Amino acid sequence: MKIKLVSYSKDGERIVAIAAKMSRSRKGWDYHEKEMTDDEIETWIRDSITHGYWSVLEHSVYTFSIEGISRVASHQLVRHRIASYTQMSHRFAKPVDKYYKPITPPSIEKRGKEVVDKAYQDAYNYFYQLLEKGVPEEDARYVLPNGVNTNIVVTMNARELYNFFGLRLCSRAQWEIRAIAWKMLDEVKRVHPRLFKYAGPNCIIHENFIRENPITLDDIDNTVFISQRCIEGVTREGIPKCVKNARSILVSEDGVVMGK
Amino acid sequence: MKIKLVSYSKDGERIVAIAAKMSRSRKGWDYHEKEMTDDEIETWIRDSITHGYWSVLEHSVYTFSIEGISRVASHQLVRHRIASYTQMSHRFAKPVDKYYKPITPPSIEKRGKEVVDKAYQDAYNYFYQLLEKGVPEEDARYVLPNGVNTNIVVTMNARELYNFFGLRLCSRAQWEIRAIAWKMLDEVKRVHPRLFKYAGPNCIIHENFIRENPITLDDIDNTVFISQRCIEGVTREGIPKCVKNARSILVSEDGVVMGK
Amino acid sequence: MKIKLVSYSKDGERIVAIAAKMSRSRKGWDYHEKEMTDDEIETWIRDSITHGYWSVLEHSVYTFSIEGISRVASHQLVRHRIASYTQMSHRFAKPVDKYYKPITPPSIEKRGKEVVDKAYQDAYNYFYQLLEKGVPEEDARYVLPNGVNTNIVVTMNARELYNFFGLRLCSRAQWEIRAIAWKMLDEVKRVHPRLFKYAGPNCIIHENFIRENPITLDDIDNTVFISQRCIEGVTREGIPKCVKNARSILVSEDGVVMGK
Amino acid sequence: MKIKLVSYSKDGERIVAIAAKMSRSRKGWDYHEKEMTDDEIETWIRDSITHGYWSVLEHSVYTFSIEGISRVASHQLVRHRIASYTQMSHRFAKPVDKYYKPITPPSIEKRGKEVVDKAYQDAYNYFYQLLEKGVPEEDARYVLPNGVNTNIVVTMNARELYNFFGLRLCSRAQWEIRAIAWKMLDEVKRVHPRLFKYAGPNCIIHENFIRENPITLDDIDNTVFISQRCIEGVTREGIPKCVKNARSILVSEDGVVMGK
Ligand SMILES: Cc1cc2nc3c(=O)[nH]c(=O)nc-3n(C[C@H](O)[C@H](O)[C@H](O)COP(=O)(O)OP(=O)(O)OC[C@H]3O[C@@H](n4cnc5c(N)ncnc54)[C@H](O)[C@@H]3O)c2cc1C
Ligand SMILES: Cc1cc2nc3c(=O)[nH]c(=O)nc-3n(C[C@H](O)[C@H](O)[C@H](O)COP(=O)(O)OP(=O)(O)OC[C@H]3O[C@@H](n4cnc5c(N)ncnc54)[C@H](O)[C@@H]3O)c2cc1C
Ligand SMILES: Cc1cc2nc3c(=O)[nH]c(=O)nc-3n(C[C@H](O)[C@H](O)[C@H](O)COP(=O)(O)OP(=O)(O)OC[C@H]3O[C@@H](n4cnc5c(N)ncnc54)[C@H](O)[C@@H]3O)c2cc1C
Ligand SMILES: Cc1cc2nc3c(=O)[nH]c(=O)nc-3n(C[C@H](O)[C@H](O)[C@H](O)COP(=O)(O)OP(=O)(O)OC[C@H]3O[C@@H](n4cnc5c(N)ncnc54)[C@H](O)[C@@H]3O)c2cc1C
């Protein structure tokens, strides 16, 4: 799995802050553009998020190239509709051995490595047999495994990313899309730390809806949650551990971050 | 494949017509509701479509239950974002033999039946072996084939259906989603013949954008197209045959309509 | 203001419940359709909402005719993008005296009735003067007041309605769109009481995200909120009063419900 | 009216081209990123557009600050739902004289200047009288004219812009939103000439759906249209003149481009 932020609104944080401020002002862009300080940017972003003024976050946009994920994961990913996708076509993809790299879930890596290797190899052989019988690629691929690898280019704005992270960073999300989400979060936090400061699984998002002082992922250990339960049913006490558990998908058995 | 229209705006045609008329009038709903004749309904629908006033078609909505399609097809289907989906979860689905009915493309039915049967059986065996080793279902399914069967509930409005049909009734669309689209068209035409009278692949939609008198799928044989080419590159002369070819997916080798 | 539910998914509650159940089952629509009891419908709806499985609510859809609101309100309304609108065209509307009924806010009714009457009449006179000078209607209307009345047909699904209600039932919402929202809520609760049981301003929605047992608008007086504050900043203690205050827009000075 | 492109995907053209190419390839972003030539960018963009592969255009995104337009125009603008908006709040805007600059349509400028000036001034006086009587600003503004000025920040991607331009560059669009559209087109063509080469009113868009060699706005005078009529009903022969007419909104009486 390789996840790369290939394009984004360079001034995204500034733009979100100016837009938010303009909605409360009569002055035009040029004025605010010149006057807006770094401190103000932070404040406008924070206030927009803590007061549910999410629409201003839509003006900052991010494009990722996501490579080497399974079609199990991409099928879940594209269910997020407020986004743009361009996926490698599997209909016309010539079968070239070196590009056949189906994904193996960690649980199978541990418990069924040999089975999966054989299953993936057999499927590929059947695929070839069908091609040889004159079946077109787009049909022959029906015998390829669900785990087959794919590439996809994804564009989402910051608001949609918050929504996506809320659902997919969560421990209830399936491991692969969860790993994708955590990596995407890393990427956007690197370039826009202020804009994604409050991003996290829904337990954190919802906590901040009802809490006086907003918390972040970094505060997980030092926070007593007010929420009785998260939306998925985890109780107040269980939440911090659950979040850490969710995040652990990024780290392999040997402590190495996946996909690096 | 089983496609059933399970819910829709009963008065959809009337509602679209009233909405269109209200945008050109100052009178309220009750008045138009009472006065609107069947002839008028037909005219308002026709005029809205031939003048690109598509937004009024959004007020009529359709829900389908689509069962026994492959995840190849469902992955393409859910790329249509102006729609609502609820899909059978493959994460928690208990492996019950009688529900494992992966889809076989017609081309394989013809040329590789034995290969595919074996491929699908082997995949299922590997799946079981993984389960026995303690791999959870949501991971074990990575070895199941792309062709694995799924069910999905889909809601789209009439405008989105026009857009979906434009792309997916076309011969360039992959056979399975094409079959789904043609069956969905059958379903909606049955209940709302006036609203879907002009639905068809994009060659027809686009022809009607630039033509004085609109044509329908039924006119295919008696029409000289004005379009030099369709958007997919088929030339004027080739279009009627191409459309019939696209539609033939509904009919099996033996002349039987698929999935009935 | 006249708000009428003119079309909706008759079986909406059932359909939402079946869709939710189908995502956890391998059986098809016909089976669930037959087996689904009323109790089950209630449970599936409740569980979907309390666990944030909002997407299933999208399968139930509602069309309203909203008449006699101001363009101030309609401008805010159409900002909700996951919806369909057909609005009376003001470009081509012939100026007929009896249709000129601009909206007067309650605060002006009370404090500036004469001023507003004169202002609205003067504006109309200027409008006519412009028409007489040969200015087309679509331009002359620039001098008509913001409060000018309009009609609009609106279609939203149950999920979007929950989102819309969350924002617009709230006391922070502008009075007119708030009145619209409360009336729309009345309409949908009448036909689908189980589906809209948990609808309310965001203070209630968010409380239910983090609370073991969900509350409804009816519980406002007997509930100790867990939330420290609502997203708009009202403190725990202030919420119940704030909600009642928000709702009071429905009742005029004389205790009569508006627009009836 | 002041329209400024304040942010956009700097590499937008490149990104669209790479995404399109990746859907037909198995290689990853880094490879294409390095290999993609300027010629190729042009070809991939052209081919995507002429074959209706619009979704790739979504990866390039544009943010505009639009200042000094009327609420008549902004109300139409926000009907385009695949977009993001942040508008100056008129609820809390303090009444400061110098910011009250309602828009005067050209037709009134010519035929009713005195009437409109008086109408706008009277409305403002009534507004003030209401404020003095203790009516809150958000209600008092009901007497302000439809033509009242507003500012709005708008984000749209290239696909949505093509759709927006198709509808709003057209002579049937109301003059003010048409002027906005033509100016927005200028802005994006300046930075991404290859991506917006084929943008135009729907007569041109639709012509290119059905024509072998695509045309652009620049070819209007030297092109015999194949379309019998445009979607709005203008006949083949009338189209070029109609387009020039539509565009003339940019130029004032004295030959000066508006808003500069
Ligand atoms: C743990 C988990 C389990 C899941 N299990 C299943 C399952 O068994 N079956 C299944 O089918 N799906 C399942 N899903 C997918 C889920 O139902 C959503 O489809 C998916 O998460 C996308 O979320 P979304 O709709 O919020 O996102 P998006 O589609 O990106 O939408 C973003 C936001 O836009 C709004 N929106 C967009 N389109 C509409 C619309 N048409 N109507 C109303 N509002 C809209 C909503 O506010 C939404 O939050 C599961 C998801 C998770 C995280
Ligand atoms: C023959 C064929 C081959 C294809 N090959 C590929 C491929 O190789 N790779 C690939 O990734 N996809 C491929 N697709 C999928 C295609 O790119 C679209 O994603 C899919 O057809 C959905 O179409 P849509 O975007 O028009 O529909 P929807 O998502 O339903 O959208 C409906 C309409 O809403 C508007 N819209 C919705 N969301 C947006 C948005 N975010 N921005 C702008 N406008 C929006 C558009 O006007 C659109 O027409 C293929 C499709 C076909 C038919
Ligand atoms: C009290 C109040 C004050 C307001 N003040 C202002 C103001 O000063 N200026 C102003 O401009 N607006 C203002 N608004 C409007 C507000 O910013 C929203 O535009 C409006 O409420 C619609 O909300 P929505 O975006 O959630 O709804 P919808 O547009 O209906 O969207 C529904 C859901 O779909 C998703 N969604 C849809 N489209 C997108 C997208 N492009 N990107 C990401 N997610 C998307 C989101 O999850 C969203 O919740 C105000 C609203 C309220 C209630
Ligand atoms: C000359 C003219 C006259 C008009 N007159 C009127 C009038 O009298 N009354 C009136 O109400 N409006 C009127 N309109 C507005 C018009 O109906 C559209 O609402 C507006 O142009 C936005 O267009 P859109 O829906 O294509 O754009 P967007 O909302 O930006 O959508 C872009 C694309 O996404 C898809 N899409 C987005 N949401 C949906 C959805 N919910 N369902 C299906 N597809 C969707 C469609 O493919 C659409 O083309 C007029 C417009 C023009 C140009």
PDB file of C-alpha atoms in Angstrom, chain A residues 70-76 78-79 81 83-87 91 103 105 107-108 111-112 115-116 118-120 122 126 129-130 133-136 138-148 172-176, chain B residues 70-76 78-79 81 83-87 91 103 105 107-108 111-112 115-116 118-120 122 126 129-130 133-136 138-148 172-176:
ATOM      1  CA  SER A  70      -7.352  -4.520  -2.733  1.00  0.00           C
ATOM      2  CA  ARG A  71     -10.630  -4.188  -4.561  1.00  0.00           C
ATOM      3  CA  VAL A  72     -12.266  -5.075  -1.249  1.00  0.00           C
ATOM      4  CA  ALA A  73     -10.951  -1.796   0.078  1.00  0.00           C
ATOM      5  CA  SER A  74     -11.570   0.265  -3.061  1.00  0.00           C
ATOM      6  CA  HIS A  75     -15.187  -0.902  -3.142  1.00  0.00           C
ATOM      7  CA  GLN A  76     -15.677   0.493   0.359  1.00  0.00           C
ATOM      8  CA  VAL A  78     -15.868   4.673  -3.397  1.00  0.00           C
ATOM      9  CA  ARG A  79     -18.991   4.499  -1.284  1.00  0.00           C
ATOM     10  CA  ARG A  81     -19.818   9.963  -2.637  1.00  0.00           C
ATOM     11  CA  ALA A  83     -15.419  12.756  -3.652  1.00  0.00           C
ATOM     12  CA  SER A  84     -13.862  12.137  -7.049  1.00  0.00           C
ATOM     13  CA  TYR A  85     -12.268   8.894  -8.167  1.00  0.00           C
ATOM     14  CA  THR A  86     -10.253   7.617 -11.082  1.00  0.00           C
ATOM     15  CA  GLN A  87      -9.502   3.961 -10.775  1.00  0.00           C
ATOM     16  CA  ARG A  91     -11.476  -4.366 -17.831  1.00  0.00           C
ATOM     17  CA  ILE A 103      -3.268  -7.983  -0.884  1.00  0.00           C
ATOM     18  CA  PRO A 105      -4.668  -9.297   5.306  1.00  0.00           C
ATOM     19  CA  SER A 107      -4.594 -12.020  10.034  1.00  0.00           C
ATOM     20  CA  ILE A 108      -3.871 -14.307   7.083  1.00  0.00           C
ATOM     21  CA  ARG A 111      -2.366 -17.720  10.281  1.00  0.00           C
ATOM     22  CA  GLY A 112      -2.778 -18.762   6.674  1.00  0.00           C
ATOM     23  CA  VAL A 115      -3.175 -21.093   1.937  1.00  0.00           C
ATOM     24  CA  VAL A 116      -3.461 -17.594   0.623  1.00  0.00           C
ATOM     25  CA  LYS A 118      -1.710 -21.004  -3.155  1.00  0.00           C
ATOM     26  CA  ALA A 119      -5.208 -19.546  -3.514  1.00  0.00           C
ATOM     27  CA  TYR A 120      -3.872 -16.421  -5.188  1.00  0.00           C
ATOM     28  CA  ASP A 122      -4.378 -20.839  -8.486  1.00  0.00           C
ATOM     29  CA  TYR A 126      -7.417 -20.094 -13.923  1.00  0.00           C
ATOM     30  CA  GLN A 129      -6.594 -20.560 -18.775  1.00  0.00           C
ATOM     31  CA  LEU A 130      -9.683 -18.515 -19.511  1.00  0.00           C
ATOM     32  CA  LYS A 133      -9.700 -20.094 -24.305  1.00  0.00           C
ATOM     33  CA  GLY A 134     -10.510 -16.704 -25.799  1.00  0.00           C
ATOM     34  CA  VAL A 135     -12.399 -15.217 -22.870  1.00  0.00           C
ATOM     35  CA  PRO A 136     -11.814 -11.437 -22.821  1.00  0.00           C
ATOM     36  CA  GLU A 138     -12.820  -8.131 -18.493  1.00  0.00           C
ATOM     37  CA  ASP A 139     -14.662 -11.430 -18.051  1.00  0.00           C
ATOM     38  CA  ALA A 140     -11.751 -13.655 -17.135  1.00  0.00           C
ATOM     39  CA  ARG A 141     -11.049 -11.411 -14.159  1.00  0.00           C
ATOM     40  CA  TYR A 142     -14.207 -12.725 -12.480  1.00  0.00           C
ATOM     41  CA  VAL A 143     -12.058 -15.591 -11.170  1.00  0.00           C
ATOM     42  CA  LEU A 144      -9.375 -13.302  -9.774  1.00  0.00           C
ATOM     43  CA  PRO A 145      -9.580 -12.906  -6.005  1.00  0.00           C
ATOM     44  CA  ASN A 146     -11.310 -10.083  -4.149  1.00  0.00           C
ATOM     45  CA  GLY A 147      -7.877  -9.282  -2.766  1.00  0.00           C
ATOM     46  CA  VAL A 148      -6.552  -8.314  -6.201  1.00  0.00           C
ATOM     47  CA  ARG A 172     -15.040  -0.882  13.633  1.00  0.00           C
ATOM     48  CA  ALA A 173     -13.853  -0.088  10.124  1.00  0.00           C
ATOM     49  CA  GLN A 174     -12.356  -2.966   8.198  1.00  0.00           C
ATOM     50  CA  TRP A 175      -8.575  -3.167   8.654  1.00  0.00           C
ATOM     51  CA  GLU A 176      -7.507  -2.185   5.132  1.00  0.00           C
TER      52      GLU A 176
ATOM     53  CA  SER B  70     -21.199  -9.899  -8.859  1.00  0.00           C
ATOM     54  CA  ARG B  71     -19.041  -7.539  -6.842  1.00  0.00           C
ATOM     55  CA  VAL B  72     -17.434  -6.616 -10.144  1.00  0.00           C
ATOM     56  CA  ALA B  73     -20.760  -5.108 -11.138  1.00  0.00           C
ATOM     57  CA  SER B  74     -21.635  -3.620  -7.752  1.00  0.00           C
ATOM     58  CA  HIS B  75     -18.255  -1.874  -7.622  1.00  0.00           C
ATOM     59  CA  GLN B  76     -19.085  -0.126 -10.895  1.00  0.00           C
ATOM     60  CA  VAL B  78     -21.724   2.449  -6.668  1.00  0.00           C
ATOM     61  CA  ARG B  79     -19.522   4.797  -8.621  1.00  0.00           C
ATOM     62  CA  ARG B  81     -22.736   9.020  -6.569  1.00  0.00           C
ATOM     63  CA  ALA B  83     -27.775   7.702  -5.458  1.00  0.00           C
ATOM     64  CA  SER B  84     -28.253   5.744  -2.257  1.00  0.00           C
ATOM     65  CA  TYR B  85     -27.006   2.225  -1.603  1.00  0.00           C
ATOM     66  CA  THR B  86     -27.363  -0.440   1.009  1.00  0.00           C
ATOM     67  CA  GLN B  87     -25.291  -3.484   0.237  1.00  0.00           C
ATOM     68  CA  ARG B  91     -17.629  -8.674   6.334  1.00  0.00           C
ATOM     69  CA  ILE B 103     -21.662 -14.977 -11.322  1.00  0.00           C
ATOM     70  CA  PRO B 105     -20.069 -14.137 -17.540  1.00  0.00           C
ATOM     71  CA  SER B 107     -18.411 -15.492 -22.563  1.00  0.00           C
ATOM     72  CA  ILE B 108     -17.131 -17.936 -19.954  1.00  0.00           C
ATOM     73  CA  ARG B 111     -15.908 -20.984 -23.606  1.00  0.00           C
ATOM     74  CA  GLY B 112     -14.702 -21.840 -20.149  1.00  0.00           C
ATOM     75  CA  VAL B 115     -12.535 -23.762 -15.715  1.00  0.00           C
ATOM     76  CA  VAL B 116     -14.744 -21.293 -13.968  1.00  0.00           C
ATOM     77  CA  LYS B 118     -13.370 -25.335 -10.740  1.00  0.00           C
ATOM     78  CA  ALA B 119     -11.946 -21.909 -10.031  1.00  0.00           C
ATOM     79  CA  TYR B 120     -15.002 -20.897  -8.028  1.00  0.00           C
ATOM     80  CA  ASP B 122     -11.333 -24.008  -5.272  1.00  0.00           C
ATOM     81  CA  TYR B 126      -9.448 -21.976   0.350  1.00  0.00           C
ATOM     82  CA  GLN B 129      -9.453 -23.479   5.074  1.00  0.00           C
ATOM     83  CA  LEU B 130      -8.707 -19.955   6.203  1.00  0.00           C
ATOM     84  CA  LYS B 133      -7.313 -21.618  10.778  1.00  0.00           C
ATOM     85  CA  GLY B 134      -9.103 -18.886  12.691  1.00  0.00           C
ATOM     86  CA  VAL B 135      -8.994 -16.159  10.082  1.00  0.00           C
ATOM     87  CA  PRO B 136     -12.084 -13.944  10.447  1.00  0.00           C
ATOM     88  CA  GLU B 138     -13.953 -10.418   6.616  1.00  0.00           C
ATOM     89  CA  ASP B 139     -10.347 -11.334   5.871  1.00  0.00           C
ATOM     90  CA  ALA B 140     -10.848 -14.834   4.522  1.00  0.00           C
ATOM     91  CA  ARG B 141     -13.090 -13.425   1.808  1.00  0.00           C
ATOM     92  CA  TYR B 142     -10.002 -11.865   0.170  1.00  0.00           C
ATOM     93  CA  VAL B 143      -9.565 -15.224  -1.587  1.00  0.00           C
ATOM     94  CA  LEU B 144     -13.139 -15.384  -2.840  1.00  0.00           C
ATOM     95  CA  PRO B 145     -13.480 -14.519  -6.510  1.00  0.00           C
ATOM     96  CA  ASN B 146     -14.370 -11.108  -7.927  1.00  0.00           C
ATOM     97  CA  GLY B 147     -17.426 -12.801  -9.386  1.00  0.00           C
ATOM     98  CA  VAL B 148     -18.854 -13.508  -5.930  1.00  0.00           C
ATOM     99  CA  ARG B 172     -19.226   0.082 -24.238  1.00  0.00           C
ATOM    100  CA  ALA B 173     -20.449  -0.629 -20.749  1.00  0.00           C
ATOM    101  CA  GLN B 174     -19.332  -3.917 -19.252  1.00  0.00           C
ATOM    102  CA  TRP B 175     -21.868  -6.699 -19.915  1.00  0.00           C
ATOM    103  CA  GLU B 176     -23.128  -7.212 -16.374  1.00  0.00           C
TER     104      GLU B 176
END
